PDB file of C-alpha atoms in Angstrom:
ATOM      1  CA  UNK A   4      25.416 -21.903 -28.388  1.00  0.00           C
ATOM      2  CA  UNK A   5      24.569 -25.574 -27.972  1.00  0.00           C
ATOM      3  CA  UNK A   6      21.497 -26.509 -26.258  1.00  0.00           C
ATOM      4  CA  UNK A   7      20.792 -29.502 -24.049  1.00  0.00           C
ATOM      5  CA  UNK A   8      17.780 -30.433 -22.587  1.00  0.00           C
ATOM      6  CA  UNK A   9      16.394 -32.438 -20.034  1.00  0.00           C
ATOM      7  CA  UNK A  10      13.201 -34.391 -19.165  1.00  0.00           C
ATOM      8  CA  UNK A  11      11.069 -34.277 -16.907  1.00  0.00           C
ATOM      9  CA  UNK A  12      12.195 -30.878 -15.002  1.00  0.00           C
ATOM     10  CA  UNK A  13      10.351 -31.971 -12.232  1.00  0.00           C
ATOM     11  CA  UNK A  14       9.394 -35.120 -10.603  1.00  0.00           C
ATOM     12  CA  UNK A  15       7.418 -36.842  -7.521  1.00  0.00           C
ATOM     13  CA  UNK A  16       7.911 -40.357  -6.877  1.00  0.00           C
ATOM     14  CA  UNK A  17       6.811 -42.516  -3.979  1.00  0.00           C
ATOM     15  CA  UNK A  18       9.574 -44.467  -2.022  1.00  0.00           C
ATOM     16  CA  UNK A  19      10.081 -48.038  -3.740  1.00  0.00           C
ATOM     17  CA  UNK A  20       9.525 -46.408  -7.402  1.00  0.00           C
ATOM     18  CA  UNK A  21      12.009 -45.980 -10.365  1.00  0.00           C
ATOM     19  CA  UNK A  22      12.459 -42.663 -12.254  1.00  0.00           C
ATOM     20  CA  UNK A  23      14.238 -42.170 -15.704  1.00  0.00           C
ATOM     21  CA  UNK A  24      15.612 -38.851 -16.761  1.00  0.00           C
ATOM     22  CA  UNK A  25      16.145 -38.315 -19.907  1.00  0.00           C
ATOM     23  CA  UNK A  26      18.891 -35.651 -21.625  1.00  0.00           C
ATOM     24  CA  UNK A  27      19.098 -34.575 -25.186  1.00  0.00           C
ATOM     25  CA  UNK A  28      21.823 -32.574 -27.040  1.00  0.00           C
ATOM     26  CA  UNK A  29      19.632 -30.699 -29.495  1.00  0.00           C
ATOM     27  CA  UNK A  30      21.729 -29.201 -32.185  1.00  0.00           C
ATOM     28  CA  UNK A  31      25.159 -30.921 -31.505  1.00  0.00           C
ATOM     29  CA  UNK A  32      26.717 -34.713 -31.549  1.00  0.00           C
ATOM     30  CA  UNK A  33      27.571 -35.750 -27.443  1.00  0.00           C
ATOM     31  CA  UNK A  34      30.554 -37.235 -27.448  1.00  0.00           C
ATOM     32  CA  UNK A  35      30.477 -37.400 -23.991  1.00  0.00           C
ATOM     33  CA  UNK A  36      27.559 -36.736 -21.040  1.00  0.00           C
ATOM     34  CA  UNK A  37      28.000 -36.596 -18.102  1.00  0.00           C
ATOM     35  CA  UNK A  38      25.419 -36.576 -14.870  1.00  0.00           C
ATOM     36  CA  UNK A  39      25.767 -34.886 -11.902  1.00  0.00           C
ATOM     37  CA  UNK A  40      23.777 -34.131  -8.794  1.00  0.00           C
ATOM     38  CA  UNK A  41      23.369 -31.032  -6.602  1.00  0.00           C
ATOM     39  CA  UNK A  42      22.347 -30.455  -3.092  1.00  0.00           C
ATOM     40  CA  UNK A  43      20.742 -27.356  -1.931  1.00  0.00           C
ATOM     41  CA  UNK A  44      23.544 -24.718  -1.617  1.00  0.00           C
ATOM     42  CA  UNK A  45      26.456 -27.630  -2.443  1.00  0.00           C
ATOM     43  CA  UNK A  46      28.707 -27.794  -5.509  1.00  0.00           C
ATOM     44  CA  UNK A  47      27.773 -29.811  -8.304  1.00  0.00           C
ATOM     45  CA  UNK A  48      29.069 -33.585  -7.902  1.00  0.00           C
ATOM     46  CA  UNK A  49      29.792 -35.787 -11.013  1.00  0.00           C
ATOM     47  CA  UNK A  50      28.007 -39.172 -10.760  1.00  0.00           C
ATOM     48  CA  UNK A  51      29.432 -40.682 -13.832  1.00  0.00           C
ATOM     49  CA  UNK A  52      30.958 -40.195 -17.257  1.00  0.00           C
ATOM     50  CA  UNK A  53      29.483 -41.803 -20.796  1.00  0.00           C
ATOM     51  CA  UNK A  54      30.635 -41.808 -23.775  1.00  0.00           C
ATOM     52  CA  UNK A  55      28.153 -42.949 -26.615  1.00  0.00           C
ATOM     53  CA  UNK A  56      28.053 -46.873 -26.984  1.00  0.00           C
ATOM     54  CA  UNK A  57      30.131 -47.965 -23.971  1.00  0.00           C
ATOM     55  CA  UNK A  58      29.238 -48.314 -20.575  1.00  0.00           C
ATOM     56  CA  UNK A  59      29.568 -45.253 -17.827  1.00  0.00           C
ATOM     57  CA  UNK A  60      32.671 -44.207 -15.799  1.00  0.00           C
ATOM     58  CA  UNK A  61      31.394 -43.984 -12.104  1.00  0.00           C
ATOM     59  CA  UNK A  62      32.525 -41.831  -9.592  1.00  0.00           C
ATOM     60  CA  UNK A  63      33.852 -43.596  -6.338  1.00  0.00           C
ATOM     61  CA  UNK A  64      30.780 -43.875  -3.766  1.00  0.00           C
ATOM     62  CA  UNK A  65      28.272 -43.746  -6.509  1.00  0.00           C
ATOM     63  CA  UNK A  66      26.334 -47.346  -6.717  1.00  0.00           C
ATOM     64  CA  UNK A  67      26.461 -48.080 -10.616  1.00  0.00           C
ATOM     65  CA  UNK A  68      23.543 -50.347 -10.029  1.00  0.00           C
ATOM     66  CA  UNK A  69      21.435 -47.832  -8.277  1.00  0.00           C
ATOM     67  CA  UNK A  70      21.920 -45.111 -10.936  1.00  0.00           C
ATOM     68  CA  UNK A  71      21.631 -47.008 -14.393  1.00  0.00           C
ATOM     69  CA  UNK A  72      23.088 -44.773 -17.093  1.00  0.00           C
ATOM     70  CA  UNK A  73      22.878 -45.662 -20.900  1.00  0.00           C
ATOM     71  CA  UNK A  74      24.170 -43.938 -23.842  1.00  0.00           C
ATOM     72  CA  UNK A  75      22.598 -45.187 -26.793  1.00  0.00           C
ATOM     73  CA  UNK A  76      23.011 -42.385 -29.073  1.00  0.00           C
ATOM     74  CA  UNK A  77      25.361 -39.308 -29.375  1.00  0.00           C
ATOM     75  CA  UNK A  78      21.700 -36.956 -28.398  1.00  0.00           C
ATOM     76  CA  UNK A  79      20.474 -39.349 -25.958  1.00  0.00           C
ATOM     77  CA  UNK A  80      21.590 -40.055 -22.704  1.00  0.00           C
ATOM     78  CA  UNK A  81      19.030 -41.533 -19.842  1.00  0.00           C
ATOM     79  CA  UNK A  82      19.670 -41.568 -16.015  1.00  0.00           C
ATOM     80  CA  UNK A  83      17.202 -44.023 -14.360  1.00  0.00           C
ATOM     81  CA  UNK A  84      17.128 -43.398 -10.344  1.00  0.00           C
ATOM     82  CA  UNK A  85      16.146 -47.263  -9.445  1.00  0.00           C
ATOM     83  CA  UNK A  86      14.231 -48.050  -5.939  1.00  0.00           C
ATOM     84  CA  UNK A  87      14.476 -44.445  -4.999  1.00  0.00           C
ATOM     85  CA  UNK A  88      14.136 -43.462  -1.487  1.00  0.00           C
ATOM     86  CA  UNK A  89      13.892 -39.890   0.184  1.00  0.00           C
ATOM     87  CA  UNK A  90      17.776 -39.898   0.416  1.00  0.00           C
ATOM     88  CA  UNK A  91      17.841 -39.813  -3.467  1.00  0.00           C
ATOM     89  CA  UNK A  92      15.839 -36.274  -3.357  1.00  0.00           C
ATOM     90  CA  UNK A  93      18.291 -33.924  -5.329  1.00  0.00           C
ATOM     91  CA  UNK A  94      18.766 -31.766  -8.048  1.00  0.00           C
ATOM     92  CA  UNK A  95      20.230 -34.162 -11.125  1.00  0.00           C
ATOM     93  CA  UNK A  96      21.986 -32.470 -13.734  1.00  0.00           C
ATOM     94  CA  UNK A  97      23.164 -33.581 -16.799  1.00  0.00           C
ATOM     95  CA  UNK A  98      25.980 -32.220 -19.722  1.00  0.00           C
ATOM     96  CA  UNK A  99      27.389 -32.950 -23.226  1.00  0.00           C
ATOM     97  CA  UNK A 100      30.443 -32.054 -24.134  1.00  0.00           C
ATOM     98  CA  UNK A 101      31.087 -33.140 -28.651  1.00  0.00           C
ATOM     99  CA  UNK A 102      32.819 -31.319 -31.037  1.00  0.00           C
ATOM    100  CA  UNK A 103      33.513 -27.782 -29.442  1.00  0.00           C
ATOM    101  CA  UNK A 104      36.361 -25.246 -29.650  1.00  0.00           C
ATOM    102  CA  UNK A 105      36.894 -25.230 -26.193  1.00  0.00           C
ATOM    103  CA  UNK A 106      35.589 -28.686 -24.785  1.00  0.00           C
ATOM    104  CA  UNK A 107      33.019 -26.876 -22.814  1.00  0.00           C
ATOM    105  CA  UNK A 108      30.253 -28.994 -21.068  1.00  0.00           C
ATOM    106  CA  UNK A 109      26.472 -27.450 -22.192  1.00  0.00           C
ATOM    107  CA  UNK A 110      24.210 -27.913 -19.223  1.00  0.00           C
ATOM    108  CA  UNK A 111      20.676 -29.006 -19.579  1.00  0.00           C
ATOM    109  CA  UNK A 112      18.138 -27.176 -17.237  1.00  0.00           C
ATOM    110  CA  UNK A 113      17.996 -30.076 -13.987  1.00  0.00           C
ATOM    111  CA  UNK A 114      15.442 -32.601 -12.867  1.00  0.00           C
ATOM    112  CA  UNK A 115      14.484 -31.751  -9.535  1.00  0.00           C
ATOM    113  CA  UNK A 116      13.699 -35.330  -7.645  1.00  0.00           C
ATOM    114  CA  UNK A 117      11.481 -35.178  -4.811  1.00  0.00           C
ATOM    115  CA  UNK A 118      10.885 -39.208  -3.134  1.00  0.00           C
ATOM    116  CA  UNK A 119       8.208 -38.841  -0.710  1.00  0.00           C
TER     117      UNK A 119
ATOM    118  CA  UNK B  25      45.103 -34.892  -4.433  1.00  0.00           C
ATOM    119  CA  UNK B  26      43.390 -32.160  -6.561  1.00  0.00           C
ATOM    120  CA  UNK B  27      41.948 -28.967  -5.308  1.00  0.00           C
ATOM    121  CA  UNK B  28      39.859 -25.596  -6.214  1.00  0.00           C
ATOM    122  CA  UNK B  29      39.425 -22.792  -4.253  1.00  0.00           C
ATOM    123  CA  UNK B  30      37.099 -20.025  -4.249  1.00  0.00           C
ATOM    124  CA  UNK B  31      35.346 -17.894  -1.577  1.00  0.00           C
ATOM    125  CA  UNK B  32      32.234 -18.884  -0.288  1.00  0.00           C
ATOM    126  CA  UNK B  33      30.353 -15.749  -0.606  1.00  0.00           C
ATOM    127  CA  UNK B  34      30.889 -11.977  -1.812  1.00  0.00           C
ATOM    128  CA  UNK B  35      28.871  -9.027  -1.878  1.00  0.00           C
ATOM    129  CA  UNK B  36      28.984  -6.175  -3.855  1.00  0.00           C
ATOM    130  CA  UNK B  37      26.906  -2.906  -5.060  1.00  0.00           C
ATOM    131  CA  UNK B  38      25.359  -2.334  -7.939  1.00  0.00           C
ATOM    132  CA  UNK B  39      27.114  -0.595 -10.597  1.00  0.00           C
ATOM    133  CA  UNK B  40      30.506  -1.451  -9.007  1.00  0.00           C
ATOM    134  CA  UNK B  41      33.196  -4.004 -10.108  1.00  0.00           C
ATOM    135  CA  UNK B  42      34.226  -7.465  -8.378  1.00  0.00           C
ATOM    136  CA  UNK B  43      36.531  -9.860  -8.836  1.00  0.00           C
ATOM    137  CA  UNK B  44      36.380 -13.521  -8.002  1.00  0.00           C
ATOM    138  CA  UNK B  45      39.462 -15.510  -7.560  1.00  0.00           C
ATOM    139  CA  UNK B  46      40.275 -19.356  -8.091  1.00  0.00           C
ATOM    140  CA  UNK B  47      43.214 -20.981  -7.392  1.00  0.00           C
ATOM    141  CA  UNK B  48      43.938 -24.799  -8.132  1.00  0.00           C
ATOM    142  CA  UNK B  49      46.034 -27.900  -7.674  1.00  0.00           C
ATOM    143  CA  UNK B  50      45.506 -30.526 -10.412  1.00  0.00           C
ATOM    144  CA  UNK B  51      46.607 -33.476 -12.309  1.00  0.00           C
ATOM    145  CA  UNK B  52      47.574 -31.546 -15.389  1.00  0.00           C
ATOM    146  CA  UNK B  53      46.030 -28.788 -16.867  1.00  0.00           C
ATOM    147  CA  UNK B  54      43.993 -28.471 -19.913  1.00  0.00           C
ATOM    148  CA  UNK B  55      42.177 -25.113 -19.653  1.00  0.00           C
ATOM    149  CA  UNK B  56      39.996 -23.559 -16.828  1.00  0.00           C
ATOM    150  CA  UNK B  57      36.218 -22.695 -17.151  1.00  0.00           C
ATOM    151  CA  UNK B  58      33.977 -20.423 -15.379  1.00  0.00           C
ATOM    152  CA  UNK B  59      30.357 -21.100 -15.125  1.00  0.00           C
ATOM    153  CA  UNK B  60      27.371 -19.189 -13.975  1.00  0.00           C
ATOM    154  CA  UNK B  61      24.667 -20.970 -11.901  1.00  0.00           C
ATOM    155  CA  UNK B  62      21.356 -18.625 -10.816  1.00  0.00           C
ATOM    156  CA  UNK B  63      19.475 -20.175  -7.733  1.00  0.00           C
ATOM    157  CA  UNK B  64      17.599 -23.272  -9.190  1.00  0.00           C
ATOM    158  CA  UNK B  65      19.077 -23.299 -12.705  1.00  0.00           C
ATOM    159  CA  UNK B  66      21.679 -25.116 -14.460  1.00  0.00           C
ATOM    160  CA  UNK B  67      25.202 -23.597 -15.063  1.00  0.00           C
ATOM    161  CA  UNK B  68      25.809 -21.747 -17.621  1.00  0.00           C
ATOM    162  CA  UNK B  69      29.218 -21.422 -19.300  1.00  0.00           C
ATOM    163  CA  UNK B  70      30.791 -17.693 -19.641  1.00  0.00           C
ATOM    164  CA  UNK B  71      34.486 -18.784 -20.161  1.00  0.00           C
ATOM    165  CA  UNK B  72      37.978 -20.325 -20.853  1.00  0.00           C
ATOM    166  CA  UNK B  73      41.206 -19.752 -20.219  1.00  0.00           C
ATOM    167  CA  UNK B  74      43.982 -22.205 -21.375  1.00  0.00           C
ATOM    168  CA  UNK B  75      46.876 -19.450 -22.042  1.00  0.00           C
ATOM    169  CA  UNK B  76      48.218 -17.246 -19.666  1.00  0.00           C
ATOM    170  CA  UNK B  77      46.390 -13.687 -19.718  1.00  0.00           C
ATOM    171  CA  UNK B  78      43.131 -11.723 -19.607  1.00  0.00           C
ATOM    172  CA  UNK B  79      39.821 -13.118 -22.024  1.00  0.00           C
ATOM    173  CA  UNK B  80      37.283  -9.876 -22.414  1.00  0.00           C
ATOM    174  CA  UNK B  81      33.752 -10.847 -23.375  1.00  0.00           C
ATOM    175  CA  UNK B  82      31.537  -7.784 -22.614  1.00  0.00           C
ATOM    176  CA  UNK B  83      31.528  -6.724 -18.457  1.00  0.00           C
ATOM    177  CA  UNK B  84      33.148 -10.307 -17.976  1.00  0.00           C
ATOM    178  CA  UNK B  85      36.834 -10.940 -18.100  1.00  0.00           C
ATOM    179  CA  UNK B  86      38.534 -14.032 -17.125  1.00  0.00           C
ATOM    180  CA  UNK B  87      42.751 -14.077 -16.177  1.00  0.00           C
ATOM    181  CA  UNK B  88      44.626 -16.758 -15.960  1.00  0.00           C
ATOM    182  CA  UNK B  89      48.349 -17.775 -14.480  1.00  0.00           C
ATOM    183  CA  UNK B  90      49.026 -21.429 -15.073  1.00  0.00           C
ATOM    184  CA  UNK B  91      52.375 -20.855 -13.029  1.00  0.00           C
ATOM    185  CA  UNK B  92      50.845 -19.429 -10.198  1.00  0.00           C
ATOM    186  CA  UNK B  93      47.751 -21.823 -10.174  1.00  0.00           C
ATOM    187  CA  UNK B  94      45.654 -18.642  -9.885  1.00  0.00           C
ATOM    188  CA  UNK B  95      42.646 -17.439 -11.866  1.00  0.00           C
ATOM    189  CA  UNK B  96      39.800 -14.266 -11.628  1.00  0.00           C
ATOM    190  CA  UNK B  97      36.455 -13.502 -13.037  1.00  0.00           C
ATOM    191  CA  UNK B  98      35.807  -9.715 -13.510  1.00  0.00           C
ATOM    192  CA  UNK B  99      32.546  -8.893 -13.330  1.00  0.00           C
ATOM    193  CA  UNK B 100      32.141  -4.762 -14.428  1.00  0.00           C
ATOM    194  CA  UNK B 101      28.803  -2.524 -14.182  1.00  0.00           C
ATOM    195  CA  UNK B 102      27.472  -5.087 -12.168  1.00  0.00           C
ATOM    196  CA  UNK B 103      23.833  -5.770 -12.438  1.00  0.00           C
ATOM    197  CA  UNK B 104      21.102  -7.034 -10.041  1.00  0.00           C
ATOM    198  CA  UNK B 105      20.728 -10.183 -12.289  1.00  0.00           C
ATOM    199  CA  UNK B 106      24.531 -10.821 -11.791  1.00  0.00           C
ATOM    200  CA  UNK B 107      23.733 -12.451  -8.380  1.00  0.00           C
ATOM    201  CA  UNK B 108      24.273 -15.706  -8.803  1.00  0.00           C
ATOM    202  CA  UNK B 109      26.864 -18.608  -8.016  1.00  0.00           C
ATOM    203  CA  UNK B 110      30.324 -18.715  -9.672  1.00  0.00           C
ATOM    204  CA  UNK B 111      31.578 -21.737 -10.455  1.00  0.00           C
ATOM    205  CA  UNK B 112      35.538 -21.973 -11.386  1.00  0.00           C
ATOM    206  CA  UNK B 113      36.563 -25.384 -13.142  1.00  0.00           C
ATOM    207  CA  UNK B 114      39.620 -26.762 -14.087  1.00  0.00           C
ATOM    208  CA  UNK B 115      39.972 -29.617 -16.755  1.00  0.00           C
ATOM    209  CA  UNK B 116      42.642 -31.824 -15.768  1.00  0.00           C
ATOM    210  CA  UNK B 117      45.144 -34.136 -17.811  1.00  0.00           C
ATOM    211  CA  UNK B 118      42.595 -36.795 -18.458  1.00  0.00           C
ATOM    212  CA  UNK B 119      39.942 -34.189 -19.691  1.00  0.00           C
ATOM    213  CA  UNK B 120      37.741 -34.410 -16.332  1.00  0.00           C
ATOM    214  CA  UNK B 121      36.551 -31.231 -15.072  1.00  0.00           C
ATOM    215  CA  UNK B 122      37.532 -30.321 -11.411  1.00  0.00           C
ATOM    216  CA  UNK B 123      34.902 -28.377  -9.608  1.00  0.00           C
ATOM    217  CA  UNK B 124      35.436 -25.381  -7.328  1.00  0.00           C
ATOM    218  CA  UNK B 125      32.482 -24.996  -4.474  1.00  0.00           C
ATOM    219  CA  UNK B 126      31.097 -21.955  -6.161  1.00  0.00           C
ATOM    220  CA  UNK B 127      31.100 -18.512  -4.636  1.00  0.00           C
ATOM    221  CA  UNK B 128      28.022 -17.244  -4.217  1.00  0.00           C
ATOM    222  CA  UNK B 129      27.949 -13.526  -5.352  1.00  0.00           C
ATOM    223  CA  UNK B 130      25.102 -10.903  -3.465  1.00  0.00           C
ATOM    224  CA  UNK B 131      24.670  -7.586  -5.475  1.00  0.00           C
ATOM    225  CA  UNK B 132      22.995  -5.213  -3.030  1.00  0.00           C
ATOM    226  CA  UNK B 133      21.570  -1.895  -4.654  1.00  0.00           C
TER     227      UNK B 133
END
């Protein structure tokens, strides 16, 4: 199967402080990532879409200048949580779908975000 | 506007069978997916469904009816490590996925 990772898995920031996460397709090309976020005991809720070398798709209600996305490669995909404040604590996910059978997304293994 | 449903929460014994259903309301269809999500953990993907009828992998099947909207996950000889979250997710006609809430399966010994 395809693996995707994900860096850092955890983080602590202070209130006022940026955080990048970082998410690599390992043994496939990424068409397409895509970054989501998870509340304790929610569903998992797409932030935004990116394909490699154009800007991200962002979902309605997610600021595009809070949560910077760039796709500069088809393995790299970063997710940088700017000004982050306590609200912004969450489990951030992120996927690549490329050249699959089925289209599947491949999870990487989360960021947990705590902003004290 | 587009829709997945899926219990909340199931519970079943050990050894026994289950069956999770989905149905859906979308934009198009273009195959639907069924993830596995432990507490803390990523999802995982365990299958797809884009033609009408049952997919066996090992003590999972997935069944689909596009004309009924309606899909299952079968979980056989369940195992204490099955208790997870199930997520159903359909991929619409502009190739987003649609998430279902998960149900959140309890195996009990």
């Amino acid at each position: 199967g395809a693996v995707v990772s994900q860096h850092p898995s955890w983080v602590i920031c202070k209130s006022g402080t940026s955080v990048k996460i970082e998410c690599r397709s390992l043994d496939f090309q990424a068409t397409t990532m895509f970054w989501y976020r998870q509340f304790p005991k929610q569903s998992l809720m797409l932030m935004a879409t990116s394909n490699e070398g154009s800007k991200a798709t962002y979902e309605q209600g997610v600021e595009k200048d809070k949560f910077l996305i760039n796709h500069a490669s088809l393995t790299l995909s970063t997710l940088t949580v700017t000004s982050a404040h306590p609200e912004d604590s969450s489990f951030y996910i992120c996927s690549a779908s490329g050249d699959r059978e089925y289209n599947e997304q491949f999870f990487g293994p989360g960021t947990r975000l705590t902003v004290l | 506007g587009q829709n997945i449903d899926q219990p909340t929460e199931m519970t079943a014994t050990e050894g026994a069978i289950v069956q999770i259903n989905c149905t859906y309301q979308t934009s198009g269809f273009n195959g639907l997916f069924w993830y596995q999500q432990h507490a803390g953990e990523a999802p995982t993907f365990l299958s797809y469904n884009v033609l009408d009828g049952l997919e066996e992998k090992g003590r999972f099947s997935s069944f689909l009816s596009r004309s009924k909207g309606y899909s299952y996950l079968l979980l056989k000889e369940l195992q204490m490590k099955d208790s997870a979250s199930y997520l159903c997710a359909v991929m619409d006609s502009n190739y987003q996925l649609i998430w279902g809430a998960g149900t959140k399966l309890i195996i009990k010994p």
